[in-house]
């Protein structure tokens, strides 16, 4: 494998090498937003990023670059720079306890809501004020698996390019249109204007999900609203929704967590939509 190494005598990049220092800054949201870049960690995320043609540079240990030589060849073919780093430098770039040898610097590709809707998605998810990156990334992954075409991070939601969110999405960040919308209510209005039924998932909903599915009302283009696990959806968004939907609880559990409830709702819609000729 032909790979990009530092100049002769320089050795692998270290934690003090300017390129590594610059990449480490991307662990902070302010720096990510300013640069329009983010970090993707581990071979799975890097592979998806390479396939999406968003990788600018890959930092890898000698072992990591060797083990994933084919992936490095694909990345190089797409114009990415390949840089060997020390184990210490890789650990500084990674945010996991046991990094897997690769970290990529990737270009952010947020999509305006109007452009995402121009693609005609039949299913979308809106993450309103959800601040937990693990939950947000998991919902993003679930939305992708359910066939959603767009995921909207609305209001004061977590940064979709946060390292934990990227890891929790397991590559789905690169599969769907990721939208940032500072005004959740405005996003709902746009979704409605494009003909999507807007459903708010809430434990206090007056509409039962099973009854909604049995009525056939899920067999139309739909956007699901999900709120934070701690506070739920704001009242104004609940009022704007076409229906406020609760997931039925048949056992003794008080409620479902956000990711589980989102999976139930999104898959109910996916099943209904798939049945439409």
PDB file of C-alpha atoms in Angstrom:
ATOM      1  CA  UNK A   1       0.000   0.000   0.000  1.00  0.00           C
ATOM      2  CA  UNK A   2       1.271   3.435  -0.881  1.00  0.00           C
ATOM      3  CA  UNK A   3       0.348   5.813   1.904  1.00  0.00           C
ATOM      4  CA  UNK A   4       1.100   9.370   2.782  1.00  0.00           C
ATOM      5  CA  UNK A   5       3.786   9.610   5.481  1.00  0.00           C
ATOM      6  CA  UNK A   6       5.374  12.715   6.993  1.00  0.00           C
ATOM      7  CA  UNK A   7       8.633  13.863   5.452  1.00  0.00           C
ATOM      8  CA  UNK A   8      11.692  11.595   5.881  1.00  0.00           C
ATOM      9  CA  UNK A   9      13.048  11.814   9.394  1.00  0.00           C
ATOM     10  CA  UNK A  10       9.863  13.405  10.701  1.00  0.00           C
ATOM     11  CA  UNK A  11       8.229  10.136  11.789  1.00  0.00           C
ATOM     12  CA  UNK A  12       4.499   9.638  12.361  1.00  0.00           C
ATOM     13  CA  UNK A  13       2.527  12.713  13.382  1.00  0.00           C
ATOM     14  CA  UNK A  14       2.392  13.329  17.150  1.00  0.00           C
ATOM     15  CA  UNK A  15      -0.024  15.157  19.431  1.00  0.00           C
ATOM     16  CA  UNK A  16       2.020  18.314  18.831  1.00  0.00           C
ATOM     17  CA  UNK A  17       1.962  18.159  15.030  1.00  0.00           C
ATOM     18  CA  UNK A  18      -0.062  21.166  13.761  1.00  0.00           C
ATOM     19  CA  UNK A  19      -2.377  19.009  11.624  1.00  0.00           C
ATOM     20  CA  UNK A  20      -3.242  16.866  14.645  1.00  0.00           C
ATOM     21  CA  UNK A  21      -3.684  19.929  16.850  1.00  0.00           C
ATOM     22  CA  UNK A  22      -6.050  21.453  14.280  1.00  0.00           C
ATOM     23  CA  UNK A  23      -8.060  18.232  14.014  1.00  0.00           C
ATOM     24  CA  UNK A  24      -8.376  17.954  17.796  1.00  0.00           C
ATOM     25  CA  UNK A  25     -10.060  21.348  17.872  1.00  0.00           C
ATOM     26  CA  UNK A  26     -12.958  19.773  15.979  1.00  0.00           C
ATOM     27  CA  UNK A  27     -13.974  18.038  19.190  1.00  0.00           C
ATOM     28  CA  UNK A  28     -15.523  21.394  20.138  1.00  0.00           C
ATOM     29  CA  UNK A  29     -18.759  22.523  18.470  1.00  0.00           C
ATOM     30  CA  UNK A  30     -17.601  26.092  17.991  1.00  0.00           C
ATOM     31  CA  UNK A  31     -14.576  24.906  16.039  1.00  0.00           C
ATOM     32  CA  UNK A  32     -16.659  22.443  14.007  1.00  0.00           C
ATOM     33  CA  UNK A  33     -19.122  25.128  13.030  1.00  0.00           C
ATOM     34  CA  UNK A  34     -16.374  27.585  12.129  1.00  0.00           C
ATOM     35  CA  UNK A  35     -14.527  25.080   9.950  1.00  0.00           C
ATOM     36  CA  UNK A  36     -17.529  23.216   8.559  1.00  0.00           C
ATOM     37  CA  UNK A  37     -15.753  19.991   9.505  1.00  0.00           C
ATOM     38  CA  UNK A  38     -16.142  17.165  12.022  1.00  0.00           C
ATOM     39  CA  UNK A  39     -14.460  13.939  13.126  1.00  0.00           C
ATOM     40  CA  UNK A  40     -15.631  10.417  12.332  1.00  0.00           C
ATOM     41  CA  UNK A  41     -14.011   7.720  14.444  1.00  0.00           C
ATOM     42  CA  UNK A  42     -13.495   4.024  13.746  1.00  0.00           C
ATOM     43  CA  UNK A  43     -13.473   1.923  10.562  1.00  0.00           C
ATOM     44  CA  UNK A  44     -17.271   1.696  10.187  1.00  0.00           C
ATOM     45  CA  UNK A  45     -17.832   5.451  10.357  1.00  0.00           C
ATOM     46  CA  UNK A  46     -14.791   6.134   8.180  1.00  0.00           C
ATOM     47  CA  UNK A  47     -15.983   3.616   5.581  1.00  0.00           C
ATOM     48  CA  UNK A  48     -19.400   5.286   5.388  1.00  0.00           C
ATOM     49  CA  UNK A  49     -17.787   8.720   5.195  1.00  0.00           C
ATOM     50  CA  UNK A  50     -15.529   7.592   2.340  1.00  0.00           C
ATOM     51  CA  UNK A  51     -18.550   6.194   0.482  1.00  0.00           C
ATOM     52  CA  UNK A  52     -20.289   9.547   0.969  1.00  0.00           C
ATOM     53  CA  UNK A  53     -17.225  11.366  -0.451  1.00  0.00           C
ATOM     54  CA  UNK A  54     -16.916  13.748   2.511  1.00  0.00           C
ATOM     55  CA  UNK A  55     -13.481  12.729   3.858  1.00  0.00           C
ATOM     56  CA  UNK A  56     -10.659  15.264   3.705  1.00  0.00           C
ATOM     57  CA  UNK A  57      -8.026  13.477   5.770  1.00  0.00           C
ATOM     58  CA  UNK A  58      -7.646  10.188   7.607  1.00  0.00           C
ATOM     59  CA  UNK A  59      -5.346   9.863  10.609  1.00  0.00           C
ATOM     60  CA  UNK A  60      -4.363   6.302  11.415  1.00  0.00           C
ATOM     61  CA  UNK A  61      -1.849   4.341  13.399  1.00  0.00           C
ATOM     62  CA  UNK A  62       0.504   2.115  11.397  1.00  0.00           C
ATOM     63  CA  UNK A  63      -1.526  -0.921  12.416  1.00  0.00           C
ATOM     64  CA  UNK A  64      -4.827   0.764  11.518  1.00  0.00           C
ATOM     65  CA  UNK A  65      -3.623   1.884   8.094  1.00  0.00           C
ATOM     66  CA  UNK A  66      -2.318  -1.608   7.389  1.00  0.00           C
ATOM     67  CA  UNK A  67      -5.435  -3.460   8.574  1.00  0.00           C
ATOM     68  CA  UNK A  68      -7.703  -1.266   6.501  1.00  0.00           C
ATOM     69  CA  UNK A  69      -5.483  -0.925   3.446  1.00  0.00           C
ATOM     70  CA  UNK A  70      -8.368  -1.385   0.984  1.00  0.00           C
ATOM     71  CA  UNK A  71     -10.362   1.356   2.700  1.00  0.00           C
ATOM     72  CA  UNK A  72      -7.331   3.647   2.570  1.00  0.00           C
ATOM     73  CA  UNK A  73      -7.032   2.957  -1.148  1.00  0.00           C
ATOM     74  CA  UNK A  74     -10.671   3.972  -1.664  1.00  0.00           C
ATOM     75  CA  UNK A  75     -10.183   7.094   0.424  1.00  0.00           C
ATOM     76  CA  UNK A  76      -7.069   8.089  -1.487  1.00  0.00           C
ATOM     77  CA  UNK A  77      -8.899   7.536  -4.748  1.00  0.00           C
ATOM     78  CA  UNK A  78     -11.512  10.010  -3.536  1.00  0.00           C
ATOM     79  CA  UNK A  79      -8.871  12.640  -2.849  1.00  0.00           C
ATOM     80  CA  UNK A  80      -8.435  12.142   0.898  1.00  0.00           C
ATOM     81  CA  UNK A  81      -5.073  12.683   2.544  1.00  0.00           C
ATOM     82  CA  UNK A  82      -3.769   9.687   4.530  1.00  0.00           C
ATOM     83  CA  UNK A  83      -1.568  10.515   7.518  1.00  0.00           C
ATOM     84  CA  UNK A  84       0.128   8.131   9.917  1.00  0.00           C
ATOM     85  CA  UNK A  85       0.032   9.140  13.580  1.00  0.00           C
ATOM     86  CA  UNK A  86       1.403   7.751  16.820  1.00  0.00           C
ATOM     87  CA  UNK A  87      -0.806   5.744  19.172  1.00  0.00           C
ATOM     88  CA  UNK A  88      -0.794   8.710  21.532  1.00  0.00           C
ATOM     89  CA  UNK A  89      -1.930  11.101  18.810  1.00  0.00           C
ATOM     90  CA  UNK A  90      -4.711   8.753  17.703  1.00  0.00           C
ATOM     91  CA  UNK A  91      -5.898   8.453  21.308  1.00  0.00           C
ATOM     92  CA  UNK A  92      -6.003  12.255  21.544  1.00  0.00           C
ATOM     93  CA  UNK A  93      -8.107  12.506  18.380  1.00  0.00           C
ATOM     94  CA  UNK A  94     -10.488   9.730  19.421  1.00  0.00           C
ATOM     95  CA  UNK A  95     -13.170  10.101  22.077  1.00  0.00           C
ATOM     96  CA  UNK A  96     -13.569   6.423  22.944  1.00  0.00           C
ATOM     97  CA  UNK A  97     -11.640   4.475  25.569  1.00  0.00           C
ATOM     98  CA  UNK A  98     -10.379   1.928  23.046  1.00  0.00           C
ATOM     99  CA  UNK A  99     -10.023   3.643  19.659  1.00  0.00           C
ATOM    100  CA  UNK A 100      -9.891   1.430  16.585  1.00  0.00           C
ATOM    101  CA  UNK A 101      -6.968   3.002  14.789  1.00  0.00           C
ATOM    102  CA  UNK A 102      -8.672   5.473  12.423  1.00  0.00           C
ATOM    103  CA  UNK A 103     -10.122   8.980  12.684  1.00  0.00           C
ATOM    104  CA  UNK A 104     -11.303  10.943   9.654  1.00  0.00           C
ATOM    105  CA  UNK A 105     -11.744  14.666   9.169  1.00  0.00           C
ATOM    106  CA  UNK A 106     -14.989  15.072   7.226  1.00  0.00           C
ATOM    107  CA  UNK A 107     -16.913  17.923   5.635  1.00  0.00           C
ATOM    108  CA  UNK A 108     -20.269  18.736   7.165  1.00  0.00           C
ATOM    109  CA  UNK A 109     -23.132  18.492   4.705  1.00  0.00           C
ATOM    110  CA  UNK A 110     -26.263  19.906   6.343  1.00  0.00           C
ATOM    111  CA  UNK A 111     -29.179  20.184   3.932  1.00  0.00           C
ATOM    112  CA  UNK A 112     -31.702  23.064   3.971  1.00  0.00           C
ATOM    113  CA  UNK A 113     -35.184  21.829   4.872  1.00  0.00           C
ATOM    114  CA  UNK A 114     -36.735  22.955   1.591  1.00  0.00           C
ATOM    115  CA  UNK A 115     -34.090  21.067  -0.362  1.00  0.00           C
ATOM    116  CA  UNK A 116     -34.580  17.930   1.724  1.00  0.00           C
ATOM    117  CA  UNK A 117     -38.320  18.050   1.123  1.00  0.00           C
ATOM    118  CA  UNK A 118     -37.792  18.590  -2.586  1.00  0.00           C
ATOM    119  CA  UNK A 119     -36.480  15.018  -2.626  1.00  0.00           C
ATOM    120  CA  UNK A 120     -39.991  13.877  -1.687  1.00  0.00           C
ATOM    121  CA  UNK A 121     -39.379  11.899   1.526  1.00  0.00           C
ATOM    122  CA  UNK A 122     -42.381   9.900   2.696  1.00  0.00           C
ATOM    123  CA  UNK A 123     -41.050   9.742   6.240  1.00  0.00           C
ATOM    124  CA  UNK A 124     -39.121  12.280   8.303  1.00  0.00           C
ATOM    125  CA  UNK A 125     -38.135  12.708  11.940  1.00  0.00           C
ATOM    126  CA  UNK A 126     -37.865  16.002  13.821  1.00  0.00           C
ATOM    127  CA  UNK A 127     -35.676  16.030  16.937  1.00  0.00           C
ATOM    128  CA  UNK A 128     -36.975  19.060  18.823  1.00  0.00           C
ATOM    129  CA  UNK A 129     -34.701  20.342  21.581  1.00  0.00           C
ATOM    130  CA  UNK A 130     -33.136  16.878  22.036  1.00  0.00           C
ATOM    131  CA  UNK A 131     -29.779  17.518  23.666  1.00  0.00           C
ATOM    132  CA  UNK A 132     -28.512  14.044  24.487  1.00  0.00           C
ATOM    133  CA  UNK A 133     -26.120  13.050  21.673  1.00  0.00           C
ATOM    134  CA  UNK A 134     -26.491   9.320  22.268  1.00  0.00           C
ATOM    135  CA  UNK A 135     -30.282   9.502  22.017  1.00  0.00           C
ATOM    136  CA  UNK A 136     -30.150  11.779  18.996  1.00  0.00           C
ATOM    137  CA  UNK A 137     -27.692   9.550  17.147  1.00  0.00           C
ATOM    138  CA  UNK A 138     -29.747   6.458  17.932  1.00  0.00           C
ATOM    139  CA  UNK A 139     -32.942   8.072  16.654  1.00  0.00           C
ATOM    140  CA  UNK A 140     -31.064   9.132  13.515  1.00  0.00           C
ATOM    141  CA  UNK A 141     -29.931   5.537  13.007  1.00  0.00           C
ATOM    142  CA  UNK A 142     -33.459   4.233  13.578  1.00  0.00           C
ATOM    143  CA  UNK A 143     -34.970   6.787  11.196  1.00  0.00           C
ATOM    144  CA  UNK A 144     -32.531   5.682   8.514  1.00  0.00           C
ATOM    145  CA  UNK A 145     -33.374   2.016   9.100  1.00  0.00           C
ATOM    146  CA  UNK A 146     -37.101   2.804   8.869  1.00  0.00           C
ATOM    147  CA  UNK A 147     -36.597   4.486   5.504  1.00  0.00           C
ATOM    148  CA  UNK A 148     -36.821   8.128   6.541  1.00  0.00           C
ATOM    149  CA  UNK A 149     -35.362  10.533   4.032  1.00  0.00           C
ATOM    150  CA  UNK A 150     -34.710  13.447   6.373  1.00  0.00           C
ATOM    151  CA  UNK A 151     -33.914  14.037  10.040  1.00  0.00           C
ATOM    152  CA  UNK A 152     -34.346  17.568  11.360  1.00  0.00           C
ATOM    153  CA  UNK A 153     -32.369  18.770  14.377  1.00  0.00           C
ATOM    154  CA  UNK A 154     -34.652  21.579  15.515  1.00  0.00           C
ATOM    155  CA  UNK A 155     -34.265  24.392  17.993  1.00  0.00           C
ATOM    156  CA  UNK A 156     -31.614  24.039  20.674  1.00  0.00           C
ATOM    157  CA  UNK A 157     -30.908  20.425  19.711  1.00  0.00           C
ATOM    158  CA  UNK A 158     -27.571  18.674  19.981  1.00  0.00           C
ATOM    159  CA  UNK A 159     -25.110  19.162  17.155  1.00  0.00           C
ATOM    160  CA  UNK A 160     -25.568  16.229  14.737  1.00  0.00           C
ATOM    161  CA  UNK A 161     -21.783  16.312  14.226  1.00  0.00           C
ATOM    162  CA  UNK A 162     -21.037  15.841  17.918  1.00  0.00           C
ATOM    163  CA  UNK A 163     -18.668  12.881  18.277  1.00  0.00           C
ATOM    164  CA  UNK A 164     -21.021  10.772  20.403  1.00  0.00           C
ATOM    165  CA  UNK A 165     -23.928  11.507  18.062  1.00  0.00           C
ATOM    166  CA  UNK A 166     -21.838  10.509  15.034  1.00  0.00           C
ATOM    167  CA  UNK A 167     -20.846   7.235  16.706  1.00  0.00           C
ATOM    168  CA  UNK A 168     -24.405   6.460  17.837  1.00  0.00           C
ATOM    169  CA  UNK A 169     -25.690   6.989  14.302  1.00  0.00           C
ATOM    170  CA  UNK A 170     -23.450   4.104  13.153  1.00  0.00           C
ATOM    171  CA  UNK A 171     -22.996   5.632   9.701  1.00  0.00           C
ATOM    172  CA  UNK A 172     -26.604   6.724   9.200  1.00  0.00           C
ATOM    173  CA  UNK A 173     -25.479  10.342   9.406  1.00  0.00           C
ATOM    174  CA  UNK A 174     -24.167   9.815   5.864  1.00  0.00           C
ATOM    175  CA  UNK A 175     -27.336   8.152   4.527  1.00  0.00           C
ATOM    176  CA  UNK A 176     -30.123  10.670   5.135  1.00  0.00           C
ATOM    177  CA  UNK A 177     -30.581  14.398   4.661  1.00  0.00           C
ATOM    178  CA  UNK A 178     -29.544  16.000   7.958  1.00  0.00           C
ATOM    179  CA  UNK A 179     -31.268  19.337   8.495  1.00  0.00           C
ATOM    180  CA  UNK A 180     -30.595  22.015  11.093  1.00  0.00           C
ATOM    181  CA  UNK A 181     -33.598  24.223  11.821  1.00  0.00           C
ATOM    182  CA  UNK A 182     -33.274  26.884  14.542  1.00  0.00           C
ATOM    183  CA  UNK A 183     -37.067  27.358  14.750  1.00  0.00           C
ATOM    184  CA  UNK A 184     -39.010  24.111  15.379  1.00  0.00           C
ATOM    185  CA  UNK A 185     -42.401  25.748  14.784  1.00  0.00           C
ATOM    186  CA  UNK A 186     -41.268  27.125  11.437  1.00  0.00           C
ATOM    187  CA  UNK A 187     -39.982  23.671  10.481  1.00  0.00           C
ATOM    188  CA  UNK A 188     -43.382  22.153  11.280  1.00  0.00           C
ATOM    189  CA  UNK A 189     -45.082  24.744   9.089  1.00  0.00           C
ATOM    190  CA  UNK A 190     -42.756  23.938   6.191  1.00  0.00           C
ATOM    191  CA  UNK A 191     -43.340  20.202   6.621  1.00  0.00           C
ATOM    192  CA  UNK A 192     -47.092  20.720   6.569  1.00  0.00           C
ATOM    193  CA  UNK A 193     -46.780  22.987   3.551  1.00  0.00           C
ATOM    194  CA  UNK A 194     -45.161  20.116   1.671  1.00  0.00           C
ATOM    195  CA  UNK A 195     -48.068  17.816   2.440  1.00  0.00           C
ATOM    196  CA  UNK A 196     -46.646  15.800   5.326  1.00  0.00           C
ATOM    197  CA  UNK A 197     -48.867  14.827   8.222  1.00  0.00           C
ATOM    198  CA  UNK A 198     -47.144  15.944  11.422  1.00  0.00           C
ATOM    199  CA  UNK A 199     -47.497  13.602  14.404  1.00  0.00           C
ATOM    200  CA  UNK A 200     -46.220  14.437  17.874  1.00  0.00           C
ATOM    201  CA  UNK A 201     -45.021  11.495  19.957  1.00  0.00           C
ATOM    202  CA  UNK A 202     -45.979  12.069  23.585  1.00  0.00           C
ATOM    203  CA  UNK A 203     -46.841   9.875  26.530  1.00  0.00           C
ATOM    204  CA  UNK A 204     -49.865  12.087  27.151  1.00  0.00           C
ATOM    205  CA  UNK A 205     -51.249  11.899  23.637  1.00  0.00           C
ATOM    206  CA  UNK A 206     -54.978  11.636  23.044  1.00  0.00           C
ATOM    207  CA  UNK A 207     -54.460   9.299  20.056  1.00  0.00           C
ATOM    208  CA  UNK A 208     -53.319   5.700  20.476  1.00  0.00           C
ATOM    209  CA  UNK A 209     -50.631   4.573  18.001  1.00  0.00           C
ATOM    210  CA  UNK A 210     -52.292   1.214  17.389  1.00  0.00           C
ATOM    211  CA  UNK A 211     -55.641   2.842  16.695  1.00  0.00           C
ATOM    212  CA  UNK A 212     -53.956   5.307  14.355  1.00  0.00           C
ATOM    213  CA  UNK A 213     -52.283   2.488  12.443  1.00  0.00           C
ATOM    214  CA  UNK A 214     -55.525   0.482  12.239  1.00  0.00           C
ATOM    215  CA  UNK A 215     -57.339   3.498  10.827  1.00  0.00           C
ATOM    216  CA  UNK A 216     -54.935   3.725   7.879  1.00  0.00           C
ATOM    217  CA  UNK A 217     -53.850   7.257   8.750  1.00  0.00           C
ATOM    218  CA  UNK A 218     -50.176   6.261   8.821  1.00  0.00           C
ATOM    219  CA  UNK A 219     -50.196   5.357   5.133  1.00  0.00           C
ATOM    220  CA  UNK A 220     -49.470   8.937   4.086  1.00  0.00           C
ATOM    221  CA  UNK A 221     -46.224  10.952   4.069  1.00  0.00           C
ATOM    222  CA  UNK A 222     -45.490  11.649   7.722  1.00  0.00           C
ATOM    223  CA  UNK A 223     -43.127  13.664   9.903  1.00  0.00           C
ATOM    224  CA  UNK A 224     -42.770  12.511  13.495  1.00  0.00           C
ATOM    225  CA  UNK A 225     -41.925  15.018  16.236  1.00  0.00           C
ATOM    226  CA  UNK A 226     -39.811  13.771  19.133  1.00  0.00           C
ATOM    227  CA  UNK A 227     -38.908  15.797  22.209  1.00  0.00           C
ATOM    228  CA  UNK A 228     -36.274  15.416  24.878  1.00  0.00           C
ATOM    229  CA  UNK A 229     -36.535  12.502  27.265  1.00  0.00           C
ATOM    230  CA  UNK A 230     -36.549  14.829  30.264  1.00  0.00           C
ATOM    231  CA  UNK A 231     -39.043  17.460  29.129  1.00  0.00           C
ATOM    232  CA  UNK A 232     -40.919  16.066  26.148  1.00  0.00           C
ATOM    233  CA  UNK A 233     -42.226  18.327  23.397  1.00  0.00           C
ATOM    234  CA  UNK A 234     -42.961  22.021  24.022  1.00  0.00           C
ATOM    235  CA  UNK A 235     -46.637  22.933  24.188  1.00  0.00           C
ATOM    236  CA  UNK A 236     -46.576  25.037  21.037  1.00  0.00           C
ATOM    237  CA  UNK A 237     -45.323  22.107  18.965  1.00  0.00           C
ATOM    238  CA  UNK A 238     -47.945  19.809  20.457  1.00  0.00           C
ATOM    239  CA  UNK A 239     -50.592  22.279  19.362  1.00  0.00           C
ATOM    240  CA  UNK A 240     -49.178  22.543  15.844  1.00  0.00           C
ATOM    241  CA  UNK A 241     -49.166  18.776  15.286  1.00  0.00           C
ATOM    242  CA  UNK A 242     -51.992  17.113  13.385  1.00  0.00           C
ATOM    243  CA  UNK A 243     -52.236  14.546  16.175  1.00  0.00           C
ATOM    244  CA  UNK A 244     -50.637  13.863  19.547  1.00  0.00           C
ATOM    245  CA  UNK A 245     -49.823  10.175  19.656  1.00  0.00           C
ATOM    246  CA  UNK A 246     -49.028   7.904  22.581  1.00  0.00           C
ATOM    247  CA  UNK A 247     -47.407   4.483  22.337  1.00  0.00           C
ATOM    248  CA  UNK A 248     -49.616   2.020  24.240  1.00  0.00           C
ATOM    249  CA  UNK A 249     -48.085   0.458  27.337  1.00  0.00           C
ATOM    250  CA  UNK A 250     -49.327  -3.072  27.937  1.00  0.00           C
ATOM    251  CA  UNK A 251     -47.131  -3.977  30.884  1.00  0.00           C
ATOM    252  CA  UNK A 252     -46.127  -2.322  34.110  1.00  0.00           C
ATOM    253  CA  UNK A 253     -43.492   0.054  32.729  1.00  0.00           C
ATOM    254  CA  UNK A 254     -44.238   3.723  33.306  1.00  0.00           C
ATOM    255  CA  UNK A 255     -43.006   4.722  29.860  1.00  0.00           C
ATOM    256  CA  UNK A 256     -40.565   4.036  27.032  1.00  0.00           C
ATOM    257  CA  UNK A 257     -37.312   5.916  26.611  1.00  0.00           C
ATOM    258  CA  UNK A 258     -36.953   8.267  23.678  1.00  0.00           C
ATOM    259  CA  UNK A 259     -35.056   5.927  21.370  1.00  0.00           C
ATOM    260  CA  UNK A 260     -37.448   3.020  21.958  1.00  0.00           C
ATOM    261  CA  UNK A 261     -40.551   5.165  21.455  1.00  0.00           C
ATOM    262  CA  UNK A 262     -39.082   6.646  18.267  1.00  0.00           C
ATOM    263  CA  UNK A 263     -38.361   3.167  16.924  1.00  0.00           C
ATOM    264  CA  UNK A 264     -41.946   2.032  17.551  1.00  0.00           C
ATOM    265  CA  UNK A 265     -43.437   5.126  15.912  1.00  0.00           C
ATOM    266  CA  UNK A 266     -41.139   5.215  12.908  1.00  0.00           C
ATOM    267  CA  UNK A 267     -41.536   1.526  12.170  1.00  0.00           C
ATOM    268  CA  UNK A 268     -45.317   1.773  12.458  1.00  0.00           C
ATOM    269  CA  UNK A 269     -45.196   4.424   9.746  1.00  0.00           C
ATOM    270  CA  UNK A 270     -42.673   2.467   7.681  1.00  0.00           C
ATOM    271  CA  UNK A 271     -44.898  -0.625   7.700  1.00  0.00           C
ATOM    272  CA  UNK A 272     -47.942   1.385   6.660  1.00  0.00           C
ATOM    273  CA  UNK A 273     -46.063   3.199   3.913  1.00  0.00           C
ATOM    274  CA  UNK A 274     -44.522   0.000   2.550  1.00  0.00           C
ATOM    275  CA  UNK A 275     -48.020  -1.462   2.165  1.00  0.00           C
ATOM    276  CA  UNK A 276     -49.060   1.398  -0.128  1.00  0.00           C
ATOM    277  CA  UNK A 277     -48.903   0.238  -3.789  1.00  0.00           C
TER     278      UNK A 277
END
